[in-house]
């Protein structure tokens, strides 16, 4: 596959740069990292970029969307690809840049290919039931990449590269963040977990999550869930939701408990190397995806598993 001459990478989360760097190196000859402030520049320098562009006016209260004019000025005379993670803020920034730079944009891309000099991006459609392949015809394209698609790039602490400062251009209508208040959130990143125990509607009560956590503890696993548990019952944090608009797993093991296995969920879970399903409904769709399946009541099976695995 031929490569683009230039790929720019920007993320609202510094931890995503390593994964994005792997993708950028695969698709571009020259990779330029755009970061917020000198502290981030120091954090990403070991990833091996050809240069790092530091956006000025970076502060804890700065909104990512306000960088549209600054980034637009950086890229307005260039061709290639701007690559970002598929987060709410970067999608909003990408939409602004798409208009200002007349750049084609694809969100939540699962793969990118170059064919005869043309750039194509594949993404999920219809709630994960199908894939669409889009051709990006503009000189500069913008793509937000779904999480967990690439392994993080290896670091080289000895790597050095030019660090360039980009003056902040105040937008006509700047979004002003007055303050930030701490919100109770999980720090878990299921896309990086090696083992995951997922729970669905088969769980009767929120208090029964302790049983699931006990099983996860003996397995050395993280706990995830289907969408109704996170957004319907609000029993678990949004960060633990596995599915088409949630986390995409790359784990070695995914053990599902009382999850029916609808396509919207399995888009997130099907990337696991081994899927083990426990469900009392023998006709549940989950068994079509599972490598190993057990028809049984999770309230009987899980305590038995904990007992056996604890020995």
XYZ file of C-alpha atoms in Angstrom:
311
model
C 0.000 0.000 0.000
C 1.342 3.432 -0.909
C 1.447 6.119 1.756
C 0.315 9.709 2.125
C 3.068 12.295 2.274
C 1.783 13.768 5.569
C -0.428 12.660 8.455
C -1.237 15.015 11.335
C -2.399 13.572 14.648
C -4.374 15.420 17.323
C -6.046 14.026 20.427
C -8.007 15.494 23.314
C -6.642 12.633 25.455
C -2.860 12.339 25.598
C -3.101 8.591 26.253
C -4.538 7.994 22.769
C -1.475 9.324 20.923
C 0.388 5.994 21.120
C -2.387 4.098 19.334
C -2.932 6.877 16.803
C 0.797 6.983 16.117
C 0.762 3.342 15.018
C -2.005 4.102 12.527
C -0.346 7.310 11.319
C 2.944 5.539 10.614
C 1.102 2.880 8.635
C -0.585 5.478 6.417
C 1.867 8.382 6.264
C 5.483 9.036 5.340
C 5.741 12.031 7.675
C 3.831 12.129 10.977
C 3.227 15.406 12.803
C 1.789 15.369 16.333
C -0.354 18.354 17.374
C -0.550 18.712 21.164
C -1.922 21.054 23.801
C 0.976 22.616 25.663
C 4.623 21.796 26.337
C 3.801 19.210 28.990
C 2.016 17.061 26.421
C 4.895 17.591 23.989
C 7.245 16.027 26.542
C 4.839 13.123 27.071
C 4.590 12.192 23.372
C 8.141 12.929 22.219
C 9.239 9.295 22.671
C 6.599 8.090 20.181
C 8.866 8.961 17.257
C 7.052 11.766 15.428
C 8.844 13.739 12.738
C 7.877 16.919 14.549
C 5.576 18.140 17.313
C 3.360 21.211 16.992
C 2.436 22.793 20.309
C -0.816 24.719 20.398
C -0.444 27.810 22.540
C -3.079 29.035 24.982
C -3.438 25.471 26.278
C -4.904 25.409 29.781
C -6.967 23.137 31.936
C -10.111 25.083 31.070
C -9.450 25.374 27.328
C -12.087 23.762 25.094
C -10.777 21.595 22.255
C -13.323 23.055 19.833
C -11.693 26.485 20.217
C -8.599 25.254 18.381
C -10.457 25.010 15.050
C -9.101 28.321 13.744
C -5.579 27.571 14.971
C -5.448 24.095 13.425
C -7.142 25.345 10.266
C -4.386 27.948 9.829
C -1.784 25.206 10.251
C -3.265 22.900 7.632
C -4.916 25.209 5.092
C -2.105 24.897 2.536
C -1.383 21.208 3.118
C -2.624 17.909 1.725
C -2.840 14.591 3.502
C -4.759 13.336 6.529
C -5.719 14.700 9.937
C -6.232 11.755 12.285
C -8.029 12.048 15.635
C -9.661 9.704 18.164
C -13.418 9.265 17.890
C -14.412 11.292 20.959
C -17.248 13.781 21.279
C -14.895 16.757 21.393
C -12.678 15.753 18.483
C -15.714 14.967 16.360
C -16.999 18.456 17.110
C -13.585 19.926 16.270
C -13.423 17.828 13.110
C -16.806 19.104 11.944
C -15.600 22.696 12.273
C -12.339 21.942 10.471
C -14.179 20.058 7.734
C -16.134 23.216 6.903
C -13.200 25.620 7.206
C -10.793 23.483 5.153
C -13.355 22.030 2.743
C -12.131 18.613 3.875
C -13.999 15.321 3.609
C -14.552 13.699 7.006
C -15.384 10.164 8.229
C -16.105 9.407 11.886
C -15.470 6.155 13.777
C -13.336 4.643 11.018
C -12.373 0.999 11.501
C -9.854 0.870 8.641
C -8.158 3.185 6.164
C -6.715 2.156 2.806
C -4.921 3.811 -0.090
C -5.683 2.533 -3.558
C -4.110 4.104 -6.657
C -3.550 7.301 -4.710
C -7.163 7.487 -3.485
C -7.984 7.443 0.239
C -10.772 5.177 1.535
C -12.175 4.843 5.057
C -14.411 2.025 6.290
C -16.898 2.534 9.104
C -19.843 0.738 10.688
C -23.392 1.537 9.586
C -26.940 0.712 10.741
C -25.941 0.039 14.324
C -23.122 -2.282 13.328
C -25.158 -4.392 10.905
C -23.040 -3.347 7.912
C -19.847 -1.579 6.901
C -19.637 1.409 4.577
C -16.548 2.253 2.552
C -16.183 5.927 1.746
C -13.815 7.576 -0.719
C -12.434 10.877 0.559
C -11.919 13.067 -2.492
C -10.583 16.226 -0.845
C -6.884 17.142 -0.822
C -6.940 17.112 2.974
C -9.094 14.486 4.711
C -10.195 14.190 8.348
C -10.768 10.842 10.038
C -11.679 9.991 13.627
C -10.511 6.516 14.541
C -12.524 4.075 16.644
C -10.703 3.022 19.854
C -8.827 -0.241 20.124
C -8.091 -0.599 16.417
C -4.291 -0.510 16.777
C -1.681 -1.523 19.316
C 0.117 1.424 20.958
C 3.355 2.449 19.274
C 6.610 1.494 20.951
C 8.469 4.333 22.610
C 12.062 5.444 22.198
C 13.134 7.754 25.049
C 16.189 8.826 23.048
C 14.120 10.131 20.122
C 14.316 13.837 19.393
C 12.440 15.957 16.863
C 11.668 19.616 16.161
C 9.060 21.222 18.433
C 7.108 24.021 16.764
C 4.877 26.562 18.483
C 1.533 27.498 16.910
C 0.046 30.832 18.063
C -3.529 30.626 19.287
C -6.118 32.215 16.999
C -9.175 33.296 18.942
C -12.386 32.115 17.268
C -15.172 34.580 16.533
C -17.417 32.783 19.024
C -15.143 31.256 21.647
C -16.545 28.610 23.963
C -15.632 29.646 27.502
C -15.371 27.084 30.272
C -16.001 28.846 33.558
C -15.018 25.926 35.787
C -14.760 22.179 35.981
C -16.259 20.055 38.705
C -15.032 16.585 39.506
C -17.409 13.866 38.451
C -17.369 10.286 39.666
C -15.972 8.331 36.760
C -14.233 5.022 36.358
C -10.607 5.196 35.286
C -10.910 1.843 33.537
C -10.039 1.506 29.857
C -11.645 -1.739 28.728
C -10.064 -1.475 25.287
C -6.736 -2.266 26.987
C -7.978 -5.047 29.291
C -6.727 -8.593 28.697
C -9.719 -10.228 30.386
C -13.252 -8.852 30.652
C -16.385 -10.139 32.375
C -19.499 -8.592 30.834
C -22.945 -8.552 32.390
C -26.324 -7.880 30.799
C -30.049 -7.925 31.450
C -29.742 -11.359 33.050
C -28.689 -9.570 36.225
C -31.758 -8.991 38.395
C -30.554 -6.391 40.896
C -27.757 -3.838 41.169
C -26.565 -5.456 44.386
C -25.830 -8.627 42.409
C -22.961 -6.814 40.683
C -20.834 -7.810 43.664
C -21.122 -11.432 42.541
C -19.856 -10.397 39.102
C -16.994 -8.380 40.610
C -15.988 -11.376 42.735
C -15.758 -13.540 39.620
C -13.769 -10.876 37.813
C -11.389 -10.655 40.777
C -10.501 -14.352 40.715
C -10.049 -14.167 36.936
C -7.924 -11.029 37.098
C -10.468 -9.353 34.806
C -12.216 -6.005 34.415
C -16.013 -5.754 34.526
C -17.993 -4.460 31.551
C -21.658 -4.405 30.632
C -24.240 -4.139 27.891
C -25.886 -0.803 27.146
C -29.050 -1.274 29.283
C -26.953 -1.783 32.409
C -25.011 1.460 31.860
C -27.574 3.734 30.222
C -30.877 2.159 31.187
C -30.430 1.052 34.775
C -27.402 3.291 35.428
C -25.855 0.508 37.473
C -22.406 0.958 35.946
C -20.312 3.773 34.522
C -20.638 4.715 30.865
C -16.956 3.807 30.390
C -17.817 0.148 30.977
C -20.423 -0.107 28.247
C -19.361 -2.500 25.475
C -20.992 -2.011 22.089
C -21.258 -0.166 18.807
C -21.173 3.266 20.467
C -19.170 2.107 23.472
C -15.938 0.194 23.977
C -14.517 -2.167 21.333
C -12.741 -5.015 23.088
C -9.371 -6.455 22.093
C -9.112 -8.746 25.110
C -7.785 -12.297 25.265
C -10.977 -13.389 27.054
C -14.525 -12.058 27.131
C -16.846 -13.897 29.530
C -20.471 -12.822 29.107
C -23.086 -13.293 31.828
C -26.749 -12.958 30.935
C -26.021 -11.030 27.736
C -28.331 -11.864 24.838
C -25.765 -11.008 22.162
C -27.546 -8.521 19.912
C -25.406 -7.214 17.052
C -25.097 -3.750 18.620
C -23.332 -5.320 21.612
C -21.277 -7.861 19.709
C -19.761 -5.155 17.523
C -17.953 -4.213 20.743
C -17.304 -7.722 22.026
C -16.477 -9.651 18.877
C -12.874 -8.427 18.852
C -12.018 -10.615 21.850
C -9.855 -13.635 21.039
C -12.007 -16.044 23.070
C -15.676 -15.481 23.927
C -17.347 -17.559 26.634
C -21.114 -17.177 27.041
C -23.353 -18.124 29.966
C -27.076 -17.627 29.393
C -30.166 -19.513 30.487
C -31.788 -19.037 27.067
C -30.361 -21.671 24.742
C -31.616 -19.676 21.739
C -29.795 -16.473 22.731
C -27.837 -14.975 19.793
C -24.713 -14.822 21.962
C -24.117 -18.525 21.349
C -23.607 -17.815 17.643
C -20.534 -15.748 18.542
C -19.210 -17.732 21.484
C -16.236 -20.080 21.290
C -17.589 -21.797 24.403
C -21.163 -21.646 25.646
C -23.008 -22.827 28.739
C -26.790 -22.848 29.041
C -27.450 -22.107 32.676
C -28.593 -19.656 35.341
C -25.808 -17.191 36.129
C -26.957 -17.155 39.767
C -26.003 -20.824 39.997
C -23.084 -20.925 37.583
C -21.154 -17.855 38.777
C -20.921 -18.896 42.482
C -19.789 -22.337 41.346
C -17.123 -20.806 39.110
C -15.892 -18.564 41.917
C -15.621 -21.543 44.250
C -13.689 -23.626 41.725
C -11.391 -20.837 40.611
C -10.616 -19.811 44.204
C -9.172 -23.193 45.129
